[in-house]
Amino acid sequence: MITVLAVLFLTSCGGGSSETKTTSQQEPAKQEEIKPAEIPGLAAQLELGEKIYNEKCIVCHQADANGLKGAFPPLANADYLIEDIVRGASQTLNGSNEEMIINGETYNAPMTPQVETKEDAVAVINYVLKHFNGFTDDQLLTMEDVKDVEINPIKL
């Protein structure tokens, strides 16, 4: 309690020096001027994709994107994904209840929709393609690629 009163007394008096008062008044202004750097274009999209992957996909597909054999399919080096990356975005948006054969292994666990927007679907698929499959920037999905993907309404 004494410490709190001492701090209140010193701050209300300005510490006995006008120089301290000026410095303390300028510090908040400096803090307000500091803004996080904006990450342009693809880098921002991949950062978003990584965030989505870590929040929603990692539980089933694992940190290395190799999935769990027989239960959850791999996304790393997955022939099913690489054959049709637009389908991957669609499944991320709408989920999937179909049986899939991925790298010779059958998977039939349902996947619920993971994202709500095409932008998020493209971001997470591009993160998976680049980070786990070695795709180059010019091989990644664009919004133009998914323009015809329909988002199914969620049925309650």
PDB file of C-alpha atoms in Angstrom:
ATOM      1  CA  MET A   1       0.000   0.000   0.000  1.00  0.00           C
ATOM      2  CA  ILE A   2       2.838   2.374   0.858  1.00  0.00           C
ATOM      3  CA  THR A   3       4.493   1.614  -2.494  1.00  0.00           C
ATOM      4  CA  VAL A   4       1.292   2.453  -4.359  1.00  0.00           C
ATOM      5  CA  LEU A   5       0.943   5.752  -2.494  1.00  0.00           C
ATOM      6  CA  ALA A   6       4.591   6.628  -3.169  1.00  0.00           C
ATOM      7  CA  VAL A   7       4.143   5.938  -6.907  1.00  0.00           C
ATOM      8  CA  LEU A   8       0.967   8.020  -7.005  1.00  0.00           C
ATOM      9  CA  PHE A   9       2.693  10.869  -5.163  1.00  0.00           C
ATOM     10  CA  LEU A  10       5.731  10.837  -7.474  1.00  0.00           C
ATOM     11  CA  THR A  11       3.683  10.679 -10.657  1.00  0.00           C
ATOM     12  CA  SER A  12       1.297  13.406  -9.562  1.00  0.00           C
ATOM     13  CA  CYS A  13       4.201  15.678  -8.675  1.00  0.00           C
ATOM     14  CA  GLY A  14       6.129  14.882 -11.799  1.00  0.00           C
ATOM     15  CA  GLY A  15       9.076  13.574  -9.783  1.00  0.00           C
ATOM     16  CA  GLY A  16      10.251  17.113  -8.976  1.00  0.00           C
ATOM     17  CA  SER A  17      11.676  17.748 -12.435  1.00  0.00           C
ATOM     18  CA  SER A  18      10.029  19.188 -15.485  1.00  0.00           C
ATOM     19  CA  GLU A  19      12.436  17.150 -17.636  1.00  0.00           C
ATOM     20  CA  THR A  20      11.020  13.882 -16.289  1.00  0.00           C
ATOM     21  CA  LYS A  21       7.494  15.112 -16.902  1.00  0.00           C
ATOM     22  CA  THR A  22       8.322  15.970 -20.506  1.00  0.00           C
ATOM     23  CA  THR A  23       9.966  12.591 -21.103  1.00  0.00           C
ATOM     24  CA  SER A  24       7.059  10.665 -19.613  1.00  0.00           C
ATOM     25  CA  GLN A  25       4.603  12.659 -21.706  1.00  0.00           C
ATOM     26  CA  GLN A  26       6.545  11.864 -24.892  1.00  0.00           C
ATOM     27  CA  GLU A  27       6.890   8.117 -24.279  1.00  0.00           C
ATOM     28  CA  PRO A  28       3.247   7.246 -24.990  1.00  0.00           C
ATOM     29  CA  ALA A  29       3.448   9.173 -28.262  1.00  0.00           C
ATOM     30  CA  LYS A  30       6.478   7.127 -29.306  1.00  0.00           C
ATOM     31  CA  GLN A  31       4.679   3.902 -28.412  1.00  0.00           C
ATOM     32  CA  GLU A  32       1.662   4.900 -30.506  1.00  0.00           C
ATOM     33  CA  GLU A  33       3.875   5.551 -33.530  1.00  0.00           C
ATOM     34  CA  ILE A  34       5.275   2.013 -33.477  1.00  0.00           C
ATOM     35  CA  LYS A  35       3.131  -0.169 -35.693  1.00  0.00           C
ATOM     36  CA  PRO A  36       3.786  -3.750 -36.745  1.00  0.00           C
ATOM     37  CA  ALA A  37       5.172  -3.984 -40.233  1.00  0.00           C
ATOM     38  CA  GLU A  38       2.576  -5.094 -42.735  1.00  0.00           C
ATOM     39  CA  ILE A  39       3.528  -8.194 -44.651  1.00  0.00           C
ATOM     40  CA  PRO A  40       2.711  -7.856 -48.330  1.00  0.00           C
ATOM     41  CA  GLY A  41       0.834 -10.280 -50.567  1.00  0.00           C
ATOM     42  CA  LEU A  42       1.926 -13.883 -50.617  1.00  0.00           C
ATOM     43  CA  ALA A  43       3.953 -13.667 -47.401  1.00  0.00           C
ATOM     44  CA  ALA A  44       0.860 -12.472 -45.504  1.00  0.00           C
ATOM     45  CA  GLN A  45      -1.256 -15.188 -47.108  1.00  0.00           C
ATOM     46  CA  LEU A  46       1.229 -17.896 -46.124  1.00  0.00           C
ATOM     47  CA  GLU A  47       1.411 -16.519 -42.592  1.00  0.00           C
ATOM     48  CA  LEU A  48      -2.390 -16.725 -42.391  1.00  0.00           C
ATOM     49  CA  GLY A  49      -2.272 -20.237 -43.843  1.00  0.00           C
ATOM     50  CA  GLU A  50       0.224 -21.332 -41.216  1.00  0.00           C
ATOM     51  CA  LYS A  51      -1.979 -19.883 -38.471  1.00  0.00           C
ATOM     52  CA  ILE A  52      -5.034 -21.725 -39.803  1.00  0.00           C
ATOM     53  CA  TYR A  53      -3.068 -24.964 -40.193  1.00  0.00           C
ATOM     54  CA  ASN A  54      -1.791 -24.745 -36.621  1.00  0.00           C
ATOM     55  CA  GLU A  55      -5.246 -23.959 -35.237  1.00  0.00           C
ATOM     56  CA  LYS A  56      -7.402 -26.344 -37.261  1.00  0.00           C
ATOM     57  CA  CYS A  57      -5.462 -28.904 -39.298  1.00  0.00           C
ATOM     58  CA  ILE A  58      -2.556 -29.977 -37.136  1.00  0.00           C
ATOM     59  CA  VAL A  59      -4.683 -32.120 -34.805  1.00  0.00           C
ATOM     60  CA  CYS A  60      -5.552 -34.604 -37.545  1.00  0.00           C
ATOM     61  CA  HIS A  61      -2.883 -34.069 -40.182  1.00  0.00           C
ATOM     62  CA  GLN A  62      -0.079 -33.634 -37.589  1.00  0.00           C
ATOM     63  CA  ALA A  63       2.763 -31.099 -37.386  1.00  0.00           C
ATOM     64  CA  ASP A  64       4.632 -32.765 -40.258  1.00  0.00           C
ATOM     65  CA  ALA A  65       1.448 -33.079 -42.386  1.00  0.00           C
ATOM     66  CA  ASN A  66       1.952 -36.843 -42.622  1.00  0.00           C
ATOM     67  CA  GLY A  67      -1.396 -37.556 -40.963  1.00  0.00           C
ATOM     68  CA  LEU A  68      -2.104 -40.757 -39.054  1.00  0.00           C
ATOM     69  CA  LYS A  69      -1.998 -43.822 -41.277  1.00  0.00           C
ATOM     70  CA  GLY A  70      -5.441 -45.362 -41.697  1.00  0.00           C
ATOM     71  CA  ALA A  71      -7.180 -42.552 -39.782  1.00  0.00           C
ATOM     72  CA  PHE A  72      -6.259 -39.104 -41.097  1.00  0.00           C
ATOM     73  CA  PRO A  73      -4.649 -38.690 -44.507  1.00  0.00           C
ATOM     74  CA  PRO A  74      -1.327 -37.057 -45.171  1.00  0.00           C
ATOM     75  CA  LEU A  75      -1.123 -33.689 -46.846  1.00  0.00           C
ATOM     76  CA  ALA A  76       2.629 -33.860 -47.368  1.00  0.00           C
ATOM     77  CA  ASN A  77       3.454 -35.525 -50.673  1.00  0.00           C
ATOM     78  CA  ALA A  78      -0.183 -36.593 -50.987  1.00  0.00           C
ATOM     79  CA  ASP A  79      -1.012 -37.603 -54.543  1.00  0.00           C
ATOM     80  CA  TYR A  80      -4.721 -36.884 -53.929  1.00  0.00           C
ATOM     81  CA  LEU A  81      -4.050 -33.243 -53.000  1.00  0.00           C
ATOM     82  CA  ILE A  82      -1.408 -32.637 -55.644  1.00  0.00           C
ATOM     83  CA  GLU A  83      -3.670 -34.077 -58.406  1.00  0.00           C
ATOM     84  CA  ASP A  84      -6.338 -31.440 -57.750  1.00  0.00           C
ATOM     85  CA  ILE A  85      -5.395 -28.557 -55.479  1.00  0.00           C
ATOM     86  CA  VAL A  86      -8.673 -26.733 -56.198  1.00  0.00           C
ATOM     87  CA  ARG A  87     -10.493 -29.785 -54.816  1.00  0.00           C
ATOM     88  CA  GLY A  88      -8.317 -29.381 -51.703  1.00  0.00           C
ATOM     89  CA  ALA A  89      -9.555 -25.818 -51.260  1.00  0.00           C
ATOM     90  CA  SER A  90     -13.152 -26.947 -51.798  1.00  0.00           C
ATOM     91  CA  GLN A  91     -12.832 -29.684 -49.175  1.00  0.00           C
ATOM     92  CA  THR A  92     -11.298 -27.230 -46.736  1.00  0.00           C
ATOM     93  CA  LEU A  93     -14.353 -24.983 -47.234  1.00  0.00           C
ATOM     94  CA  ASN A  94     -17.062 -27.631 -47.414  1.00  0.00           C
ATOM     95  CA  GLY A  95     -15.649 -30.677 -45.682  1.00  0.00           C
ATOM     96  CA  SER A  96     -15.744 -34.142 -47.167  1.00  0.00           C
ATOM     97  CA  ASN A  97     -17.538 -37.409 -46.481  1.00  0.00           C
ATOM     98  CA  GLU A  98     -16.109 -39.352 -49.402  1.00  0.00           C
ATOM     99  CA  GLU A  99     -13.688 -42.230 -49.263  1.00  0.00           C
ATOM    100  CA  MET A 100     -10.262 -41.229 -50.552  1.00  0.00           C
ATOM    101  CA  ILE A 101      -7.294 -43.230 -51.666  1.00  0.00           C
ATOM    102  CA  ILE A 102      -4.156 -41.278 -50.882  1.00  0.00           C
ATOM    103  CA  ASN A 103      -0.744 -42.691 -51.711  1.00  0.00           C
ATOM    104  CA  GLY A 104      -2.346 -46.152 -51.946  1.00  0.00           C
ATOM    105  CA  GLU A 105      -3.997 -45.985 -48.498  1.00  0.00           C
ATOM    106  CA  THR A 106      -7.796 -45.744 -48.045  1.00  0.00           C
ATOM    107  CA  TYR A 107      -9.210 -43.036 -45.790  1.00  0.00           C
ATOM    108  CA  ASN A 108     -12.897 -42.609 -45.028  1.00  0.00           C
ATOM    109  CA  ALA A 109     -13.060 -40.447 -41.897  1.00  0.00           C
ATOM    110  CA  PRO A 110     -15.335 -37.466 -42.506  1.00  0.00           C
ATOM    111  CA  MET A 111     -13.799 -34.010 -42.509  1.00  0.00           C
ATOM    112  CA  THR A 112     -15.887 -31.074 -41.354  1.00  0.00           C
ATOM    113  CA  PRO A 113     -15.540 -27.670 -43.021  1.00  0.00           C
ATOM    114  CA  GLN A 114     -12.474 -25.937 -41.609  1.00  0.00           C
ATOM    115  CA  VAL A 115     -12.722 -22.373 -42.938  1.00  0.00           C
ATOM    116  CA  GLU A 116     -15.512 -20.051 -44.016  1.00  0.00           C
ATOM    117  CA  THR A 117     -13.956 -18.043 -46.851  1.00  0.00           C
ATOM    118  CA  LYS A 118     -12.210 -18.803 -50.105  1.00  0.00           C
ATOM    119  CA  GLU A 119      -9.381 -16.511 -48.995  1.00  0.00           C
ATOM    120  CA  ASP A 120      -8.773 -18.679 -45.921  1.00  0.00           C
ATOM    121  CA  ALA A 121      -9.002 -21.883 -47.963  1.00  0.00           C
ATOM    122  CA  VAL A 122      -6.471 -20.601 -50.492  1.00  0.00           C
ATOM    123  CA  ALA A 123      -4.184 -19.423 -47.678  1.00  0.00           C
ATOM    124  CA  VAL A 124      -4.085 -22.753 -45.859  1.00  0.00           C
ATOM    125  CA  ILE A 125      -3.826 -24.871 -49.014  1.00  0.00           C
ATOM    126  CA  ASN A 126      -0.988 -22.674 -50.290  1.00  0.00           C
ATOM    127  CA  TYR A 127       0.789 -22.999 -46.944  1.00  0.00           C
ATOM    128  CA  VAL A 128       0.494 -26.803 -47.178  1.00  0.00           C
ATOM    129  CA  LEU A 129       1.623 -26.846 -50.806  1.00  0.00           C
ATOM    130  CA  LYS A 130       4.641 -24.631 -50.219  1.00  0.00           C
ATOM    131  CA  HIS A 131       5.714 -25.788 -46.764  1.00  0.00           C
ATOM    132  CA  PHE A 132       5.079 -29.531 -47.013  1.00  0.00           C
ATOM    133  CA  ASN A 133       5.156 -30.185 -50.762  1.00  0.00           C
ATOM    134  CA  GLY A 134       7.848 -27.850 -52.066  1.00  0.00           C
ATOM    135  CA  PHE A 135       5.626 -25.920 -54.469  1.00  0.00           C
ATOM    136  CA  THR A 136       7.093 -22.731 -55.888  1.00  0.00           C
ATOM    137  CA  ASP A 137       5.207 -19.446 -55.723  1.00  0.00           C
ATOM    138  CA  ASP A 138       4.048 -19.722 -59.348  1.00  0.00           C
ATOM    139  CA  GLN A 139       2.468 -23.155 -58.637  1.00  0.00           C
ATOM    140  CA  LEU A 140       0.231 -21.949 -55.807  1.00  0.00           C
ATOM    141  CA  LEU A 141      -3.509 -21.327 -55.932  1.00  0.00           C
ATOM    142  CA  THR A 142      -4.896 -17.924 -56.774  1.00  0.00           C
ATOM    143  CA  MET A 143      -8.323 -16.518 -56.034  1.00  0.00           C
ATOM    144  CA  GLU A 144      -9.012 -16.823 -59.746  1.00  0.00           C
ATOM    145  CA  ASP A 145      -8.426 -20.592 -59.487  1.00  0.00           C
ATOM    146  CA  VAL A 146     -11.187 -20.967 -56.879  1.00  0.00           C
ATOM    147  CA  LYS A 147     -13.700 -18.501 -58.338  1.00  0.00           C
ATOM    148  CA  ASP A 148     -16.042 -21.352 -59.341  1.00  0.00           C
ATOM    149  CA  VAL A 149     -15.798 -23.221 -56.029  1.00  0.00           C
ATOM    150  CA  GLU A 150     -19.154 -23.058 -54.302  1.00  0.00           C
ATOM    151  CA  ILE A 151     -19.402 -22.750 -50.568  1.00  0.00           C
ATOM    152  CA  ASN A 152     -22.109 -25.064 -49.310  1.00  0.00           C
ATOM    153  CA  PRO A 153     -24.286 -23.636 -46.566  1.00  0.00           C
ATOM    154  CA  ILE A 154     -23.731 -25.322 -43.253  1.00  0.00           C
ATOM    155  CA  LYS A 155     -26.720 -27.452 -42.341  1.00  0.00           C
ATOM    156  CA  LEU A 156     -27.650 -27.444 -38.674  1.00  0.00           C
TER     157      LEU A 156
END
